[in-house]
Coordinates of C-alpha atoms in Angstrom, one line a residue:
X453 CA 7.6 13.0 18.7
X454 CA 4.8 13.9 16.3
X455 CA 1.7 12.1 16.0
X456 CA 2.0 9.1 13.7
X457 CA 0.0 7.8 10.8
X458 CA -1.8 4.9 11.5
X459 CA -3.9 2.8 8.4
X460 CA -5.2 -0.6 8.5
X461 CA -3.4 -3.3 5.6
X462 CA -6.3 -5.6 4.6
X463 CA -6.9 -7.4 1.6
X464 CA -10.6 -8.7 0.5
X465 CA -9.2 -12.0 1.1
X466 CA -10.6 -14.7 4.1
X467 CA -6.8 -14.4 5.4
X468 CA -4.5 -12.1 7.5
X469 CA -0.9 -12.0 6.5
X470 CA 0.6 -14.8 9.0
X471 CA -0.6 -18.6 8.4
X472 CA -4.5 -19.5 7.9
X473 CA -6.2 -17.0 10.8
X474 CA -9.5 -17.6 9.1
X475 CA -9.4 -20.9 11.1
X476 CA -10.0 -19.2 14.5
X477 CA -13.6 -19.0 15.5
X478 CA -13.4 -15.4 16.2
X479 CA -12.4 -14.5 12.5
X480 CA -14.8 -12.7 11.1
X481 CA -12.5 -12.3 7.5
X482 CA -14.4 -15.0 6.4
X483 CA -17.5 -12.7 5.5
X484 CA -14.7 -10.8 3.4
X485 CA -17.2 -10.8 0.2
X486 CA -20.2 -9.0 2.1
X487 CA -20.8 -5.5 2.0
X488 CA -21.4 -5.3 5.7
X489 CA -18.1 -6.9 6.4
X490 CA -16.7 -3.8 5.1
X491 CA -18.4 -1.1 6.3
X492 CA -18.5 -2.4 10.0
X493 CA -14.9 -2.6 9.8
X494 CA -14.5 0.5 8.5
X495 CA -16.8 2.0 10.9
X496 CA -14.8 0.9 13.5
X497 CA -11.5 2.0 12.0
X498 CA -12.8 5.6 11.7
X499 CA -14.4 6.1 15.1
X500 CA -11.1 4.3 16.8
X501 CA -8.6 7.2 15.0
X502 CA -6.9 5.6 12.1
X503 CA -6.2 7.8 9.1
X504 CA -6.8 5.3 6.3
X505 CA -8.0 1.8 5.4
X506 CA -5.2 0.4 2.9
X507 CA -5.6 -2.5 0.2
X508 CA -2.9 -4.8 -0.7
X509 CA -4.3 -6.3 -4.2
X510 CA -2.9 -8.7 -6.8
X511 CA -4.1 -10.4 -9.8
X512 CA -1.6 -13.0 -9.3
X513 CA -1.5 -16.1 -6.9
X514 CA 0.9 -18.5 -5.6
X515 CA 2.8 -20.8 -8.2
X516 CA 6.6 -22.2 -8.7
X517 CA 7.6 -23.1 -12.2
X518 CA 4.2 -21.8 -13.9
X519 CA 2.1 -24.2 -11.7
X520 CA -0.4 -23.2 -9.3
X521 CA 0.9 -24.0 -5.9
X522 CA -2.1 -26.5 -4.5
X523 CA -1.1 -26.1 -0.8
X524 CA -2.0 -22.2 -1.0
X525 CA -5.5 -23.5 -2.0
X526 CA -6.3 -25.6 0.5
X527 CA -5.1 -23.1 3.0
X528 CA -6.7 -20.2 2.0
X529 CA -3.7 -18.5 1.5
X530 CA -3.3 -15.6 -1.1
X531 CA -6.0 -17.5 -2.8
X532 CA -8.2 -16.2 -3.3
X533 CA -8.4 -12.6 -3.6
X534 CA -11.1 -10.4 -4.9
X535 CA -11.4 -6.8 -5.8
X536 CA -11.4 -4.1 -3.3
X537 CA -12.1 -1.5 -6.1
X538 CA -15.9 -2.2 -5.7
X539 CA -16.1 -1.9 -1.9
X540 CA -14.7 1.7 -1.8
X541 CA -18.5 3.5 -2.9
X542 CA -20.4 1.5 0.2
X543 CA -17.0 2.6 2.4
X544 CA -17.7 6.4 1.5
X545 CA -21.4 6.2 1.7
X546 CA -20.5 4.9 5.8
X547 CA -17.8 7.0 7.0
X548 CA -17.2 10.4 6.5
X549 CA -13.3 10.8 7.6
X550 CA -11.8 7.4 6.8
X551 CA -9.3 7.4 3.7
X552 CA -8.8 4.9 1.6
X553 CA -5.9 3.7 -0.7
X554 CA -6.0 0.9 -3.3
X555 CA -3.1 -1.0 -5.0
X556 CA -3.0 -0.9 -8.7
X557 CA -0.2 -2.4 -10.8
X558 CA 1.1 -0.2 -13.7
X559 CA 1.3 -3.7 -15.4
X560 CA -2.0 -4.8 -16.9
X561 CA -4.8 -2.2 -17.2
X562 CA -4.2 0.8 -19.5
X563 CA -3.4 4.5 -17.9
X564 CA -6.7 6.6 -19.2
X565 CA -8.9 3.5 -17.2
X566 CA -7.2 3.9 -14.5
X567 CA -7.1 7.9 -13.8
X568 CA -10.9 7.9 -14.8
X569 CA -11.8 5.3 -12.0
X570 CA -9.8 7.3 -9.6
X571 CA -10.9 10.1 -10.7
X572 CA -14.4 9.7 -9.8
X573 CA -14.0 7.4 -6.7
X574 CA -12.1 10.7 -5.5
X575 CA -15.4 12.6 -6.0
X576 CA -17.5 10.0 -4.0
X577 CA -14.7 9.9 -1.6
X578 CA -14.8 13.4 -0.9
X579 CA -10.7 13.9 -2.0
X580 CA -10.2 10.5 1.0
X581 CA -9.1 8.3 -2.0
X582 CA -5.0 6.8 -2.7
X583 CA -3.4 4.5 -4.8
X584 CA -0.6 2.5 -4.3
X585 CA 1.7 2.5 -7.0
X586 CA 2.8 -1.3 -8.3
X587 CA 4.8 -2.4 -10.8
X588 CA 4.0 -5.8 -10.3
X589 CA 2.7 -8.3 -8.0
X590 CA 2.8 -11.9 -8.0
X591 CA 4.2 -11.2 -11.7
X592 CA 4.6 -14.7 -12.8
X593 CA 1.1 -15.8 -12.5
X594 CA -0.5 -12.4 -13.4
X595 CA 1.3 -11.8 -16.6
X596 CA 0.1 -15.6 -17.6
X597 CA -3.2 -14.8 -16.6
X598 CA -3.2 -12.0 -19.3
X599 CA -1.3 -13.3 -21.8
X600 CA 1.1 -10.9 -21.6
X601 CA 5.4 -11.6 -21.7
X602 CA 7.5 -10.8 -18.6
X603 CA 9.3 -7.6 -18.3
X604 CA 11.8 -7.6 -16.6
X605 CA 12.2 -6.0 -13.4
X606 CA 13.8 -2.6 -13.7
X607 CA 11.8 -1.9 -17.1
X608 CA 8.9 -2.3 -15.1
X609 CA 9.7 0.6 -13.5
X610 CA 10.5 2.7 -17.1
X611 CA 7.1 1.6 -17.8
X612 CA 5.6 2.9 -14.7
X613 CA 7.2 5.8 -15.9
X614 CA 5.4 6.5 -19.0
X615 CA 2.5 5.4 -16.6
X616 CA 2.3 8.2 -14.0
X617 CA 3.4 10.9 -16.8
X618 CA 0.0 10.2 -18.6
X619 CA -2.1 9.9 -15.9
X620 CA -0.4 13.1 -13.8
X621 CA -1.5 14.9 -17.3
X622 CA -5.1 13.5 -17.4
X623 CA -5.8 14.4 -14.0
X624 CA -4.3 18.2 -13.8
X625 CA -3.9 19.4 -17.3
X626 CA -7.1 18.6 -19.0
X627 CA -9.3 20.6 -17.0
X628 CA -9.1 24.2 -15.4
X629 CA -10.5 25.0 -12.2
X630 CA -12.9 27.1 -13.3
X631 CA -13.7 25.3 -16.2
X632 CA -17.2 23.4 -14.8
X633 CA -19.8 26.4 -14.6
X634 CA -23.3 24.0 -14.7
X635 CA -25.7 27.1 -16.0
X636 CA -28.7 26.5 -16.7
X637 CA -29.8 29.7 -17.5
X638 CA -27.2 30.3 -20.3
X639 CA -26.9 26.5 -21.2
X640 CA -23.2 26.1 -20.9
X641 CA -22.2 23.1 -18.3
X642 CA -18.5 23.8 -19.0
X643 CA -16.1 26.3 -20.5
X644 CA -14.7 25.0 -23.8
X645 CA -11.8 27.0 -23.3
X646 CA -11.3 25.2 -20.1
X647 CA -11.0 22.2 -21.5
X648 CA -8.0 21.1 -23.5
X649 CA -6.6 17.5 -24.5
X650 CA -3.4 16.3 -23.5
X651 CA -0.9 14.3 -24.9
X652 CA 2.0 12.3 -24.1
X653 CA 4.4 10.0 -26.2
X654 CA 6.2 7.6 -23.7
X655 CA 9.1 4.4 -25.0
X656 CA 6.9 2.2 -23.4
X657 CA 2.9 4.1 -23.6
X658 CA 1.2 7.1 -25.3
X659 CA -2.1 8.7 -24.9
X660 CA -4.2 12.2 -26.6
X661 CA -7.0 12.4 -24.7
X662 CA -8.7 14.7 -21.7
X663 CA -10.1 12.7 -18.8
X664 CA -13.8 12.7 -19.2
X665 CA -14.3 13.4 -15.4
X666 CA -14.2 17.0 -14.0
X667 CA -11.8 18.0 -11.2
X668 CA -12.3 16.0 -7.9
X669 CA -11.1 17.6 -4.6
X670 CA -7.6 16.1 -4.9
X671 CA -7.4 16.0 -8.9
X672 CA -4.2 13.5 -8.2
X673 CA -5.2 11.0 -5.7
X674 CA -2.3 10.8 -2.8
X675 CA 0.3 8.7 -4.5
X676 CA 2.1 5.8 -2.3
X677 CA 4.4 3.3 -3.7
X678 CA 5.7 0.3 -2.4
X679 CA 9.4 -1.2 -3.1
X680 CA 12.5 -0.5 -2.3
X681 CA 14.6 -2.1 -4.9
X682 CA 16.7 0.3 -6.4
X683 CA 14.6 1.3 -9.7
X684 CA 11.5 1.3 -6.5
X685 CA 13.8 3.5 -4.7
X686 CA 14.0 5.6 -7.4
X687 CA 10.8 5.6 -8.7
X688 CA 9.6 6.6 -5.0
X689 CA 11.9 9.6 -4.6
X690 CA 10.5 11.1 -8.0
X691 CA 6.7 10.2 -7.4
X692 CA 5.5 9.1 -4.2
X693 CA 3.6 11.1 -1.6
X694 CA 4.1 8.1 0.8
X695 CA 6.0 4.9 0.7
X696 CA 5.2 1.5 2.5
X697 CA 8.2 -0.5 3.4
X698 CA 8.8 -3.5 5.4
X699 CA 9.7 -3.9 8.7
X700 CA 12.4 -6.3 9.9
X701 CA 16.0 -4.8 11.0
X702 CA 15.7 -1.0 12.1
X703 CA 19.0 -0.3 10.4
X704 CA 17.6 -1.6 7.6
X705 CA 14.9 0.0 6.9
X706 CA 16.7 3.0 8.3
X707 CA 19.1 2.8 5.4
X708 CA 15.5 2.3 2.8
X709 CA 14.2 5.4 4.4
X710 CA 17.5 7.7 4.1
X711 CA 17.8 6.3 0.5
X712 CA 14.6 7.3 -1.0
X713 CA 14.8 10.7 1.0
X714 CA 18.2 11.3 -0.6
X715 CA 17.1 10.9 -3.7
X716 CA 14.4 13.0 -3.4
X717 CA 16.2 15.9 -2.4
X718 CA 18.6 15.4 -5.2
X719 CA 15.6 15.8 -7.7
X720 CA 14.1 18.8 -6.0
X721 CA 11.7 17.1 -3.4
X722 CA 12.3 18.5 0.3
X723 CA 13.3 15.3 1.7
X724 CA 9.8 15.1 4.2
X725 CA 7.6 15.7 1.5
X726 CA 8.1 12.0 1.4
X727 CA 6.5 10.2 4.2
X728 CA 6.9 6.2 5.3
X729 CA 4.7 3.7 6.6
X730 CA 6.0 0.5 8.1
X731 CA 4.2 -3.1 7.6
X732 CA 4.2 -4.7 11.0
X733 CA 1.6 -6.8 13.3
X734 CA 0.7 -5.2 16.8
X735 CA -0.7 -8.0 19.2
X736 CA -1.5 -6.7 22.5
X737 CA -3.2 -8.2 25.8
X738 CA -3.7 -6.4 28.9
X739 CA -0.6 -8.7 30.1
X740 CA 2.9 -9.6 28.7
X741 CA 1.2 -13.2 29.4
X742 CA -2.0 -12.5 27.4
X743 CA -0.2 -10.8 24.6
X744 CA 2.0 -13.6 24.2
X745 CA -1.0 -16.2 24.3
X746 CA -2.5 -14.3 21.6
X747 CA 0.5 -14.1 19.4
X748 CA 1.1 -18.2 20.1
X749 CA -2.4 -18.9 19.2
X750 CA -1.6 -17.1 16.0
X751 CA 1.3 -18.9 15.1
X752 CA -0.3 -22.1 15.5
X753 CA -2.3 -21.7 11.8
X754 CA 1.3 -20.6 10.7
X755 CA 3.5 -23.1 9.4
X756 CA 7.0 -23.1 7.4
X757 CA 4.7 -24.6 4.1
X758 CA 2.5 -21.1 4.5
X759 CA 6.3 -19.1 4.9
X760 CA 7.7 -21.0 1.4
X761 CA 4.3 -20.5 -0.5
X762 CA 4.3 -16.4 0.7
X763 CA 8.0 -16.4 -0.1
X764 CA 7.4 -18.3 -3.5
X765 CA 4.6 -15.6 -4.2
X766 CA 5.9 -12.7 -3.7
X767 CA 10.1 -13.8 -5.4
X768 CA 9.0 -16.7 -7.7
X769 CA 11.7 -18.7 -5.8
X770 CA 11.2 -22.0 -3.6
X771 CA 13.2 -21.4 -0.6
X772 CA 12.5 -25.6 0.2
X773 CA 14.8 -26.4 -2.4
X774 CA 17.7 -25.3 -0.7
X775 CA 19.7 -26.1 2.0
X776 CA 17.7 -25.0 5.1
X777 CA 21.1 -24.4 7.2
X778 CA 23.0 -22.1 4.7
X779 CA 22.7 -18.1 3.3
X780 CA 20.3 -17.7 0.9
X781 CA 22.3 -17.8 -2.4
X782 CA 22.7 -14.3 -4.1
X783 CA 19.5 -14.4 -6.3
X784 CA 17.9 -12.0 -9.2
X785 CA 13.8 -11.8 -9.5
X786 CA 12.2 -10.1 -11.8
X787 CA 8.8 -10.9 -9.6
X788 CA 9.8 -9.7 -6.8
X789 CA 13.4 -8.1 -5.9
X790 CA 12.6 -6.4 -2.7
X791 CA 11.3 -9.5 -0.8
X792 CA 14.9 -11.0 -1.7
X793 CA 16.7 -7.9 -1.0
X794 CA 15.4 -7.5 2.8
X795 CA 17.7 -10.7 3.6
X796 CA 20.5 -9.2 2.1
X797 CA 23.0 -7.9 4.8
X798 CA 26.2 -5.5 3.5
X799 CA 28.4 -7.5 5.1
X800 CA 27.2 -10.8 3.3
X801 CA 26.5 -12.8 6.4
X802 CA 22.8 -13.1 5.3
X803 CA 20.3 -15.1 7.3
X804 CA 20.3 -19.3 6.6
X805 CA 17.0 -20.1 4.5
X806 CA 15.3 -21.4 7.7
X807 CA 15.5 -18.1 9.8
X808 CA 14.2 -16.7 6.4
X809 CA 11.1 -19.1 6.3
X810 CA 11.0 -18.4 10.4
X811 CA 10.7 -15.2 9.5
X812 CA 7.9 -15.4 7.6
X813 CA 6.1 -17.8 9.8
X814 CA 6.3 -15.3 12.3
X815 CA 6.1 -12.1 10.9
X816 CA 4.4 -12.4 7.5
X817 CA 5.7 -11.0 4.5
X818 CA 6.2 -7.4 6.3
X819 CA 8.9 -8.8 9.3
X820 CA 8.0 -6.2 12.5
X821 CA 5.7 -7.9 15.0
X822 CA 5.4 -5.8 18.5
X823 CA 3.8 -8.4 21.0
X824 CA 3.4 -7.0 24.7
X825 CA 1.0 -4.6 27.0
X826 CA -0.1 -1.0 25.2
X827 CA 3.2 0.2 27.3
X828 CA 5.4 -2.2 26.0
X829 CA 4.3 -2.1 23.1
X830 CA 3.9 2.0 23.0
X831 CA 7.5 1.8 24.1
X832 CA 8.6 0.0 21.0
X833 CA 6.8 1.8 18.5
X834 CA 8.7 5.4 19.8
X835 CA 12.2 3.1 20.3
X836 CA 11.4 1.8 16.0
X837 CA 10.8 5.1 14.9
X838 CA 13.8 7.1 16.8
X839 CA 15.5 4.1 15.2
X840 CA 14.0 4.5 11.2
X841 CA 12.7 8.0 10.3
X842 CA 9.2 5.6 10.2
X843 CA 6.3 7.9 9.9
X844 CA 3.6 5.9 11.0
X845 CA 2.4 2.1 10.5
X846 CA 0.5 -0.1 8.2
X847 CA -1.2 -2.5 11.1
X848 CA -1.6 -5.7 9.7
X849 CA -4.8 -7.6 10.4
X850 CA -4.1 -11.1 11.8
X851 CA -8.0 -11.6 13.6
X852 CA -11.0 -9.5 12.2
X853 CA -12.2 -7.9 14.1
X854 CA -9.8 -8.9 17.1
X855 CA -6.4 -7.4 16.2
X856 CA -8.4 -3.6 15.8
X857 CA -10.5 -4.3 18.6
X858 CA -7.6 -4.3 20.9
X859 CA -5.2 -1.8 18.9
X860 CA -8.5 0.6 19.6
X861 CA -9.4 -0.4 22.9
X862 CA -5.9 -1.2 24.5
X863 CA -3.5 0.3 22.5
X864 CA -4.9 3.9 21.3
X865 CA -4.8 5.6 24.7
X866 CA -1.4 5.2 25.8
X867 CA -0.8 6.3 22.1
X868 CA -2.9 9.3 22.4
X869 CA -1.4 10.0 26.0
X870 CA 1.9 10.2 24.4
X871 CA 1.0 12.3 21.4
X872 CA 1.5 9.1 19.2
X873 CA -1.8 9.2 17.8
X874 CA -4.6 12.2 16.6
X875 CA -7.2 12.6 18.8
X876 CA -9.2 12.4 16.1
X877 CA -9.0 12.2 11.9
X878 CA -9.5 15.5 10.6
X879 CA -12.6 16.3 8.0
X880 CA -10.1 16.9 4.9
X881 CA -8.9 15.1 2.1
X882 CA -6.4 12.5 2.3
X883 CA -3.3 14.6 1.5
X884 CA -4.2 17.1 3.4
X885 CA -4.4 14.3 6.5
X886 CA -1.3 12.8 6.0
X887 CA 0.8 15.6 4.6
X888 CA 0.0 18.6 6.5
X889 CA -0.6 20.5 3.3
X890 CA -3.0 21.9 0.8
X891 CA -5.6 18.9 -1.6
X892 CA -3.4 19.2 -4.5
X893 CA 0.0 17.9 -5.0
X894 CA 2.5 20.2 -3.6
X895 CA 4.6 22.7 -5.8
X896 CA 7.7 20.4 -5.9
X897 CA 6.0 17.1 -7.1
X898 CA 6.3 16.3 -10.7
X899 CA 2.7 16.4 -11.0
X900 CA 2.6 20.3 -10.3
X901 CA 4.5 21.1 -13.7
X902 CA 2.1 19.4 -15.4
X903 CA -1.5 21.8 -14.4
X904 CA -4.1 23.5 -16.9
X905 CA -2.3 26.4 -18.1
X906 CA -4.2 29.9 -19.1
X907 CA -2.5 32.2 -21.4
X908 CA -2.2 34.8 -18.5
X909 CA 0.2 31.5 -17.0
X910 CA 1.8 30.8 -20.1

């Protein structure tokens, strides 16, 4: 088995992803707004061989019916949230190998804003710079937050579209790569000629423009995309470089995996120039025993009010006002279809709306939770991804700086005995981590079609 990819999922939030963890002593998430927070973490995360610190991000926040949902208040949960966009410059400026993705939705902020900030944070990046691709996140309360109407689900996803086509052009058609020549003697900082605007009229957006940023070391910053519905699915197979699923059932997100790498090779894409990253929460001890004390004092921040208010965030559906003993009722969400699709079984003998909310207490909102020694554990990573094509792992951060502290310290060497895990993170740009491959995006990906063109390519 070759080695896996291995990121951290935080969010600049005082919470993990099960229950409130900020309320154990040894939290440090709490100091989630200072600088130092950040770059001690990430620090860590680099020296202890993982490829890339990942940010979950939202705009939107727990409500049912248009009504902030008090209870997610008072515990801290998914409230409240601040930007990760303006942590990534102090990031860069302490590490040197560490990549970075942020989540973006496609929703609220305009395309040319959007490949410009990238842009540049892949200069002071060095090319270790990703975005996750979003149609939406807690949709209900984010689109009232801007004023804007609803779309629905799938056109989300047509709109994303028109999204990635103008900023794909900003980033590798406006400039050539000899374009910036920074003479002094002669006076010419760039080659006019090598500079061209581009254009783009969408259904949904439109642009004529050139990115007013010259040509970073990736140009396209590694795209990943999260969401498997089937206009996600799709979306994936024609875009993403990397796709973030959830855990849960192996079969299931065997079947996610195939899908998207089915469609991809249908379009053109070989089908592992896609790779996949599973959400799931590693708790280890030096014991079965320990582990499982770890994992228990975990749950107890977690209750079944926490799993209805994540549930209620991420689908815009109270699962409390059904019966707790029967299926989950078949159910359309233009918030959030794939957190309603995971519980959807093809035989229709779904899970009753308590195992869902168990689910979530135990798991969070990504559903694979390995609890054991680094060998048991070790063993169930290689057993999950013979199982699901997986290509690596989003860990998910219960404690700060506890759940890293013993991935790195307990974990990481049985991984690296078994080949699991680099020995180190290479010196390169992100893509060229994680894919294997050149900085830009390969020949096959959209994104390639769409280069500066000289008359001698024309």
């Amino acid at each position: 088995m070759s080695p896996l990819i291995f990121a951290s999922f935080q969010a600049l939030s005082p919470n993990g992803v099960i229950g409130s963890s900020w309320r154990d002593p040894s939290n440090t998430q709490i100091d989630y707004l200072t600088i130092e927070h950040w770059t001690e973490l990430a620090k860590k995360l680099e020296s202890g061989g993982f490829d890339f610190l990942f940010f979950a991000d939202t705009f939107g926040y727990p409500t049912l019916d248009g009504e902030l949902i008090p209870f997610a208040v008072e515990a801290g949960y998914n409230v409240p949230m601040a930007d990760p966009i303006t942590i990534v410059s102090a990031i860069a400026a302490a590490t040197s190998k560490l990549g970075v993705v942020l989540t973006n939705s496609t929703t609220h902020e305009k395309p040319a804003a959007l490949a410009r900030r990238f842009a540049t944070l892949d200069h002071f990046t060095k090319g270790r710079i990703g975005w996750n691709i979003v149609s939406g996140g807690g949709q209900s309360s984010s689109t009232a937050l801007f004023g804007e109407p609803m779309i629905p689900h799938d056109e989300r996803y047509l709109q994303a579209d028109d999204y990635l086509q103008i900023c794909l052009r900003l980033w590798e058609g406006t400039w050539a790569d000899d374009a910036l020549r920074v003479d002094r003697e002669s006076g010419v900082y760039a080659d006019p000629d090598g500079v061209r605007q581009v254009s783009y009229e969408g259904n949904y957006l439109r642009t004529k423009g050139i990115l007013n940023v010259p040509p970073s070391p990736q140009r396209t910053p590694l795209l990943l995309q999260a969401g498997t519905s089937s206009a996600g699915r799709d979306f994936a197979a024609h875009y993403a470089e990397c796709v973030f699923v959830g855990g849960g059932d192996p079969a299931v997100v065997a079947r996610n995996i195939t899908a998207i790498r089915d469609r991809a090779e249908e379009i053109g894409r070989p089908r592992e120039s896609v790779k996949f990253l599973v959400g799931a929460g590693f708790v280890v001890g030096t014991s079965q025993a320990e582990a499982q004390r770890k994992y228990e004092n975990l749950l107890g921040f977690a209750t079944l009010e926490h799993a209805a208010a994540t549930f209620a965030w991420s689908t815009g559906v109270d699962l409390l006002k059904f019966d707790l003993d029967k299926p989950l009722p078949e159910l359309r969400s233009d918030i959030g279809q794939t957190s309603l699709d995971r519980f959807r079984s093809p035989d229709g003998n779904g899970p009753t709306v308590r195992e869902i909310l168990e689910d979530y207490r135990q798991h969070g909102i990504n559903g694979t939770t390995f609890v054991g020694t680094p060998e048991t554990v070790a063993d169930e990573v290689e057993a999950f991804v013979a199982a699901t094509g997986a290509d690596g792992f989003l860990v998910q951060q219960h404690i700060t700086p506890g759940t890293h502290d013993d991935f790195i310290e307990l974990l990481r060497p049985v991984l690296l005995k078994r080949g699991l895990m680099r020995p180190t993170r290479e010196d390169v740009t992100l893509r060229e981590q994680l894919l294997d491959a050149g900085p830009r995006v390969a020949a096959t990906h959209p994104g390639a079609q769409l280069k500066f063109k000289t008359t001698a390519d024309a």
